[in-house]
GROMACS .gro file of N, CA and C in nm:
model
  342
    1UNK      N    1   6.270   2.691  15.033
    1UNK     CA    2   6.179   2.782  15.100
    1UNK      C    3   6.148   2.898  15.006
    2UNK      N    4   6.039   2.972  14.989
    2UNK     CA    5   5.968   3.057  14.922
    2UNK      C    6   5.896   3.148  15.010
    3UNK      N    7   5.832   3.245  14.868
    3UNK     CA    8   5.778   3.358  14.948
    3UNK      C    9   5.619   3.324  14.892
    4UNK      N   10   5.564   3.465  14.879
    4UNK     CA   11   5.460   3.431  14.784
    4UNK      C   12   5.486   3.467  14.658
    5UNK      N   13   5.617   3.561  14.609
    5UNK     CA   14   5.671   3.584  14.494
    5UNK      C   15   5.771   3.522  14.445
    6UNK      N   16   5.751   3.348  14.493
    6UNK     CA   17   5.879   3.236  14.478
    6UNK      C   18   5.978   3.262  14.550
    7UNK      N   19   6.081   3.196  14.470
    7UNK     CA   20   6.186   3.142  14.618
    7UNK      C   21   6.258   3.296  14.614
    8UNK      N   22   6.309   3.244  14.759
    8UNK     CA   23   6.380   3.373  14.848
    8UNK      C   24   6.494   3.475  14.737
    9UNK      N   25   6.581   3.338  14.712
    9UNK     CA   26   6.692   3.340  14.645
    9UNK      C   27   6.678   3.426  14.503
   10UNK      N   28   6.570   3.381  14.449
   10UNK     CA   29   6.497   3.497  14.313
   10UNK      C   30   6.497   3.629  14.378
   11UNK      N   31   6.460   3.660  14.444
   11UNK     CA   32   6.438   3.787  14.495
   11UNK      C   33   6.597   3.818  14.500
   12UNK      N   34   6.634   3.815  14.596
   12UNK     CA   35   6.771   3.851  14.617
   12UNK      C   36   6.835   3.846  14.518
   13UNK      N   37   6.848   3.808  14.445
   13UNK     CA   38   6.950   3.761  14.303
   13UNK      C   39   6.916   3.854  14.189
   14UNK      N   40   6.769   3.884  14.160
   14UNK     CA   41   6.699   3.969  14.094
   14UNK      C   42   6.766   4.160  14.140
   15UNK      N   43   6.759   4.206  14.273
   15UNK     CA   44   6.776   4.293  14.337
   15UNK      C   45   6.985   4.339  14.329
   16UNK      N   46   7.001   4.204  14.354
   16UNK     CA   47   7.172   4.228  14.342
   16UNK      C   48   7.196   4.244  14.209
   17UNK      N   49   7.133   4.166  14.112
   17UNK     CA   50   7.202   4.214  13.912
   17UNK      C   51   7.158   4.362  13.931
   18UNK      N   52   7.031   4.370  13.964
   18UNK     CA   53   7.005   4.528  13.995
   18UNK      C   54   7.096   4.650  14.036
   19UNK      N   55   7.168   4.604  14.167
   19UNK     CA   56   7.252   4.667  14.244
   19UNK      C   57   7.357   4.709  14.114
   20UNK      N   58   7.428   4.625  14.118
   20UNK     CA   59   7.556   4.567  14.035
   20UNK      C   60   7.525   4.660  13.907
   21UNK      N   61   7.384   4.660  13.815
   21UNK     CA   62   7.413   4.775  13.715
   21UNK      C   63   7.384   4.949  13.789
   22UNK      N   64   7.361   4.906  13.905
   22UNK     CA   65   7.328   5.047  13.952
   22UNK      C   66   7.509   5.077  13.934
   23UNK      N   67   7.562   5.007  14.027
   23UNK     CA   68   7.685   5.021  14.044
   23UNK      C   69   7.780   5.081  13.898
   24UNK      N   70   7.770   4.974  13.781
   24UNK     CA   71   7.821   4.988  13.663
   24UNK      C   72   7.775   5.141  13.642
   25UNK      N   73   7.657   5.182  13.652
   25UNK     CA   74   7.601   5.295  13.589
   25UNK      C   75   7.667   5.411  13.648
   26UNK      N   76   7.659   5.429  13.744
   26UNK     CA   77   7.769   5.546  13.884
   26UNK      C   78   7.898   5.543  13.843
   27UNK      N   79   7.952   5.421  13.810
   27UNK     CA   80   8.109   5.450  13.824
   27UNK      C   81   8.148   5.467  13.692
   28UNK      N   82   8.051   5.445  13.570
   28UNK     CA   83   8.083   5.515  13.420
   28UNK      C   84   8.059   5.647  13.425
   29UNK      N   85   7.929   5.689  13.502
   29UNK     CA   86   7.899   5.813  13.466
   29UNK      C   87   8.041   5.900  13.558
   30UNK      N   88   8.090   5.819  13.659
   30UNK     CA   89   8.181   5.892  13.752
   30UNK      C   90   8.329   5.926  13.663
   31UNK      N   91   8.349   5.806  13.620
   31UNK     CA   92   8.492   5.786  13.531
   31UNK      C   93   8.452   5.931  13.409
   32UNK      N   94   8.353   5.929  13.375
   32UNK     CA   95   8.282   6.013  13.222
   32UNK      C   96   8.348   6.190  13.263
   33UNK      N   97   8.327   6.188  13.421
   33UNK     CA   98   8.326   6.322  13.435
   33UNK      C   99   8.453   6.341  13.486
   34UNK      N  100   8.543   6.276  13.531
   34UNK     CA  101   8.690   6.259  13.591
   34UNK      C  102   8.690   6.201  13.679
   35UNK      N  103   8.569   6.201  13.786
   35UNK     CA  104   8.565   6.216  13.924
   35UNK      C  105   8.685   6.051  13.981
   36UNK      N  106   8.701   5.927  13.834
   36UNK     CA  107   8.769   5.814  13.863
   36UNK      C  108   8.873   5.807  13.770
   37UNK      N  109   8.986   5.823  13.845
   37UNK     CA  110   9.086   5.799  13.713
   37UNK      C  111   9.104   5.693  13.670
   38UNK      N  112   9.212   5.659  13.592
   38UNK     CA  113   9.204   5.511  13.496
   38UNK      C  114   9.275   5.405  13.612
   39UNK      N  115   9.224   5.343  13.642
   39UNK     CA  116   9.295   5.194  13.732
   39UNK      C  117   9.260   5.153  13.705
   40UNK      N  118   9.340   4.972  13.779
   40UNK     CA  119   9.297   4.860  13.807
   40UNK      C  120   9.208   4.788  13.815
   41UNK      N  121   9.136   4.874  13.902
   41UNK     CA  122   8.986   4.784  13.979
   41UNK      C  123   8.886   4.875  13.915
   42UNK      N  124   8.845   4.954  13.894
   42UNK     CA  125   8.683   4.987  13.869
   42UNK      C  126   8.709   5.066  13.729
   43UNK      N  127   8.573   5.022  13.661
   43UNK     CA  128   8.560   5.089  13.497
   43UNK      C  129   8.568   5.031  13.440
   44UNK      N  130   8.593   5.108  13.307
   44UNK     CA  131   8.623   4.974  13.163
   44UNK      C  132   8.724   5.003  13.185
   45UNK      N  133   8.822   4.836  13.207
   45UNK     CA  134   8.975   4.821  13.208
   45UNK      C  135   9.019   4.783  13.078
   46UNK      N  136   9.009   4.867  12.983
   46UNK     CA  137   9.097   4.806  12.832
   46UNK      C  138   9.181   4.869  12.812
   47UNK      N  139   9.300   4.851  12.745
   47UNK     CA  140   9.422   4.900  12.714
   47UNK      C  141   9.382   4.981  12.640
   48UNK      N  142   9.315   5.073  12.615
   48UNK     CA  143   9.299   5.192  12.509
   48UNK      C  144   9.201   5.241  12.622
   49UNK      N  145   9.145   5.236  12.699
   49UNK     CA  146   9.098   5.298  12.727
   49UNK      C  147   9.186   5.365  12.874
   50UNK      N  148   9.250   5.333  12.926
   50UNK     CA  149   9.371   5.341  13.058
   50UNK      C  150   9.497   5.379  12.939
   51UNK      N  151   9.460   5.396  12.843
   51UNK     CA  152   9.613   5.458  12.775
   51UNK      C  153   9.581   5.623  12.815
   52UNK      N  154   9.491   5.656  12.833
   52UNK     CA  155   9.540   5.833  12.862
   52UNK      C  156   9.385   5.834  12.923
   53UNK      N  157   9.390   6.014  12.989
   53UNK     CA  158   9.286   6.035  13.128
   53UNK      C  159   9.156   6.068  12.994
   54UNK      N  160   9.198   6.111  12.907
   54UNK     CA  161   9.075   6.179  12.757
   54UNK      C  162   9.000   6.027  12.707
   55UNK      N  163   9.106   5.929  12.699
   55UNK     CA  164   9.039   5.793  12.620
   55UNK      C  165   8.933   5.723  12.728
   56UNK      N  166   9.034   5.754  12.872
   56UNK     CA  167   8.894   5.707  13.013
   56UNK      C  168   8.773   5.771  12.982
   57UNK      N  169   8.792   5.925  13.011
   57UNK     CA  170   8.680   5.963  12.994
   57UNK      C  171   8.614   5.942  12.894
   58UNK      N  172   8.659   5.977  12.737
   58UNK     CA  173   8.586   5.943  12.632
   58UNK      C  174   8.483   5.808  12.625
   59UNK      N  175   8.537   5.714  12.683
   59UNK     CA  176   8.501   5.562  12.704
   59UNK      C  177   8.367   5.563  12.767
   60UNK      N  178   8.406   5.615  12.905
   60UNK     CA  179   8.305   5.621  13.007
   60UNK      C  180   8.187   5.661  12.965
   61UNK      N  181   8.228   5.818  12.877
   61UNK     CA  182   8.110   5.919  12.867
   61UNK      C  183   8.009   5.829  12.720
   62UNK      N  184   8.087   5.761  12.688
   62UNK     CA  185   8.028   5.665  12.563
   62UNK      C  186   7.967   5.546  12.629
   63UNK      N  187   7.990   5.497  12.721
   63UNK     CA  188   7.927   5.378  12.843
   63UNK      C  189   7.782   5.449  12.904
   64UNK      N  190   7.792   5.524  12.918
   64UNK     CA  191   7.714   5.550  13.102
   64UNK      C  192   7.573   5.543  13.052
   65UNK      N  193   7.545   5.614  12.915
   65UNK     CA  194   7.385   5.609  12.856
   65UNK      C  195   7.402   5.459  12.833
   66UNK      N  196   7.434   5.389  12.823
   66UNK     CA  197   7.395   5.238  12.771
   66UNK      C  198   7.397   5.161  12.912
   67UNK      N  199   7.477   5.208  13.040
   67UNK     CA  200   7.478   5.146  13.126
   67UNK      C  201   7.371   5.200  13.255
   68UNK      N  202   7.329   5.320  13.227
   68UNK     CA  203   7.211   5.416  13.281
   68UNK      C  204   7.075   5.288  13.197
   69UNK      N  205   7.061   5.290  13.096
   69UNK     CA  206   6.966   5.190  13.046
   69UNK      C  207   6.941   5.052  13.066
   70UNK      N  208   7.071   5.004  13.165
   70UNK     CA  209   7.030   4.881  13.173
   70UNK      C  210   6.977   4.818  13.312
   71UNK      N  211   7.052   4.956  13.378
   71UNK     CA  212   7.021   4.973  13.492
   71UNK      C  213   6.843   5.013  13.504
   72UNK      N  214   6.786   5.075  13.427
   72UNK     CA  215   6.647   5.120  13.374
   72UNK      C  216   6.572   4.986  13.352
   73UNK      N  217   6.602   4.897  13.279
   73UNK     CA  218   6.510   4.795  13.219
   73UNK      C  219   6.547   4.706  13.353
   74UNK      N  220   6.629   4.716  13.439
   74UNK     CA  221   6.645   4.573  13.552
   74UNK      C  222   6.554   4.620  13.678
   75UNK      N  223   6.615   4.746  13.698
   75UNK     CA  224   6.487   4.842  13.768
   75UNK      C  225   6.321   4.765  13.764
   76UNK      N  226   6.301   4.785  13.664
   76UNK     CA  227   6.186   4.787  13.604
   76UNK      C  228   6.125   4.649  13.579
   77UNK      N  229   6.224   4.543  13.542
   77UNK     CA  230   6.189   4.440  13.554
   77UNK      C  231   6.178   4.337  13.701
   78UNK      N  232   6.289   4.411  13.788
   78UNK     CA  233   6.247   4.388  13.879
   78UNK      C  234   6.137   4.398  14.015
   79UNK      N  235   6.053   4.523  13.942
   79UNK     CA  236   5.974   4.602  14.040
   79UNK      C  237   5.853   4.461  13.972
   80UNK      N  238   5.871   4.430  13.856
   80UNK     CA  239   5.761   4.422  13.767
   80UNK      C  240   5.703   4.250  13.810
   81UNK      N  241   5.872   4.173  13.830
   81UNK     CA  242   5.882   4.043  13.897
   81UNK      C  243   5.845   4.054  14.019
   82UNK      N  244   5.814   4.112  14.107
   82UNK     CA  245   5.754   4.148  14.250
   82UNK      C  246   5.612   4.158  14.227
   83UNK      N  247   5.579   4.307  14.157
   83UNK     CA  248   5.423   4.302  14.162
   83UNK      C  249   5.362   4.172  14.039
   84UNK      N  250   5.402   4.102  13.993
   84UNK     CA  251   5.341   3.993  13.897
   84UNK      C  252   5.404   3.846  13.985
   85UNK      N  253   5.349   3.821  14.092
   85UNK     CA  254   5.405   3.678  14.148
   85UNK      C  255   5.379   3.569  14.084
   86UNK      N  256   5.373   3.467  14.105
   86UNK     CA  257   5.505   3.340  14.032
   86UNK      C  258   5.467   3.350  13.887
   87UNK      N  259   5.592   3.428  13.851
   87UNK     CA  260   5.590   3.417  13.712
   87UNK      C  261   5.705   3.243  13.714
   88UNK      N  262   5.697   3.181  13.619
   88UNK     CA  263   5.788   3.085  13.582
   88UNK      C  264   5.993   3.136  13.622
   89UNK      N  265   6.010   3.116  13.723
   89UNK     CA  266   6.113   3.168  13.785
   89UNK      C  267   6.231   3.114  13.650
   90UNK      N  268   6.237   3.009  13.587
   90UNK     CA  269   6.346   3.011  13.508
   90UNK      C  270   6.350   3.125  13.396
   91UNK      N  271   6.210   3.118  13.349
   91UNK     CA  272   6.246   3.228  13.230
   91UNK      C  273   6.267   3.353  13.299
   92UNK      N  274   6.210   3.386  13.450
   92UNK     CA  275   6.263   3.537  13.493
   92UNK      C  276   6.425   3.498  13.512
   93UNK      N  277   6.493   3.418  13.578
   93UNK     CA  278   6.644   3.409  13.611
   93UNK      C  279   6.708   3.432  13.415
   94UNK      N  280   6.657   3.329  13.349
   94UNK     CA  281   6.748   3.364  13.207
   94UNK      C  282   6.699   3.472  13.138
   95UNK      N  283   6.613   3.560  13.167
   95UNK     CA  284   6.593   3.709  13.154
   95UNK      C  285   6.651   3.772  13.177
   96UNK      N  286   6.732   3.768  13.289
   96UNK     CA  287   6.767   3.849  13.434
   96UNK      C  288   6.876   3.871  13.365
   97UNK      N  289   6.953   3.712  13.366
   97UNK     CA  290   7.116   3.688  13.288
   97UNK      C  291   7.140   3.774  13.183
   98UNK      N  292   7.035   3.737  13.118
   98UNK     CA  293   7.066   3.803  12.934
   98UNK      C  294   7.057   3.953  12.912
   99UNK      N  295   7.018   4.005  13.011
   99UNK     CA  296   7.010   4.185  13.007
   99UNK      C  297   7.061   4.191  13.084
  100UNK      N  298   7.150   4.144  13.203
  100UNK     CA  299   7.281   4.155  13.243
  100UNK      C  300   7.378   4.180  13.145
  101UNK      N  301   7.376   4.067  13.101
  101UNK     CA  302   7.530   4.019  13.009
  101UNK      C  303   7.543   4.124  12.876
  102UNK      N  304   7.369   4.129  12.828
  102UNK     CA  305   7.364   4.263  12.706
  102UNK      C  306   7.413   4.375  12.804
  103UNK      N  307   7.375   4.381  12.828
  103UNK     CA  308   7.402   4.540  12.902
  103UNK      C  309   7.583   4.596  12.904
  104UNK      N  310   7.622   4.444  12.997
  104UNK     CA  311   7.744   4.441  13.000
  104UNK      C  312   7.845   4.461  12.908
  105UNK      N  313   7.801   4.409  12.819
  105UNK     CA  314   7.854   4.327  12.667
  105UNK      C  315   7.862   4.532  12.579
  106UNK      N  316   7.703   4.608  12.553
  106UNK     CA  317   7.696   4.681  12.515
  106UNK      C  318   7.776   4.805  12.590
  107UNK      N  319   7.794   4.774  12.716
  107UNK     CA  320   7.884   4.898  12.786
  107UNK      C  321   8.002   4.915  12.734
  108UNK      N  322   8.035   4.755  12.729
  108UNK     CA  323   8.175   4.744  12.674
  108UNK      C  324   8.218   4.789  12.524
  109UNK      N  325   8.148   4.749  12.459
  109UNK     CA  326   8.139   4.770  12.304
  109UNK      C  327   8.140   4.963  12.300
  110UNK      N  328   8.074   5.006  12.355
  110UNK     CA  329   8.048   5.124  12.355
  110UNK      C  330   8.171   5.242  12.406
  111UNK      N  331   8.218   5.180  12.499
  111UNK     CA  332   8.396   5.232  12.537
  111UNK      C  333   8.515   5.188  12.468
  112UNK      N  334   8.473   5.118  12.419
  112UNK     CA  335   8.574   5.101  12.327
  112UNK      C  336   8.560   5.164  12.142
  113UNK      N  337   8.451   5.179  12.155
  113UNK     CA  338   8.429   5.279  12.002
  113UNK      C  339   8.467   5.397  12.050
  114UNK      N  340   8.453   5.433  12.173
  114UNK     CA  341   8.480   5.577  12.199
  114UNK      C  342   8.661   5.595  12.158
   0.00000   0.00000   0.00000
C-alpha cells in the first residue's frame, strides 16, 4: 500500500532516521554541557570517553556540530522526499542509510579525537 509520495513505510522510516539524529543531536549537545553524565545507555559510550566527566564533555562538545549537521541534511532531505513525489524509493532508502551511518560514523570519530 502507498501514498502519493510512495509507500507508507518510506515515509515513516525516512521521518524516524530523522527522529533518531534529532535525538543523537540533543543528547551530544546535552552530554557537551553536563546536563548527561557519562553512562551506560545514552552518548558516546567509549572507554576514553566515560573515563572522566571533562573527556564526556570534551567528546560530546566535539560530536554535537557534526551531529547538529546530520540532523540538518536528513531534515532537509526529508522535507525534500515529500515535496518531490516518487522519487525512485531505493536510491532515497540507500541515501537515507548512508547519511545515517556517515553521520553516525563522523559523530563517533569526532569524540573520540576530542
Amino acid at each position: 500500500m502507498g501514498t502519493v509520495f510512495g509507500p507508507v513505510w518510506l515515509t515513516i522510516s525516512t521521518w524516524v532516521f530523522t527522529a533518531l539524529l534529532l535525538f543523537l543531536a540533543v543528547v551530544s549537545s546535552s552530554a557537551a554541557r553536563g546536563a548527561i553524565a557519562p553512562n551506560p545507555l545514552v552518548g558516546i559510550r567509549t572507554p576514553r570517553l566515560r573515563s572522566s566527566a571533562r573527556a564526556w564533555r570534551a567528546g560530546h562538545a566535539a560530536a554535537a556540530p557534526v551531529a547538529w549537521a546530520g540532523f540538518g541534511v536528513a531534515l532537509v532531505c526529508a522535507v525534500v522526499g515529500l515535496a518531490v513525489p516518487p522519487v525512485r524509493f531505493g536510491v532515497v532508502v540507500t541515501f537515507a542509510i548512508t547519511v545515517v551511518m556517515v553521520f553516525l560514523v563522523a559523530t563517533r570519530a569526532a569524540g573520540k579525537r576530542a
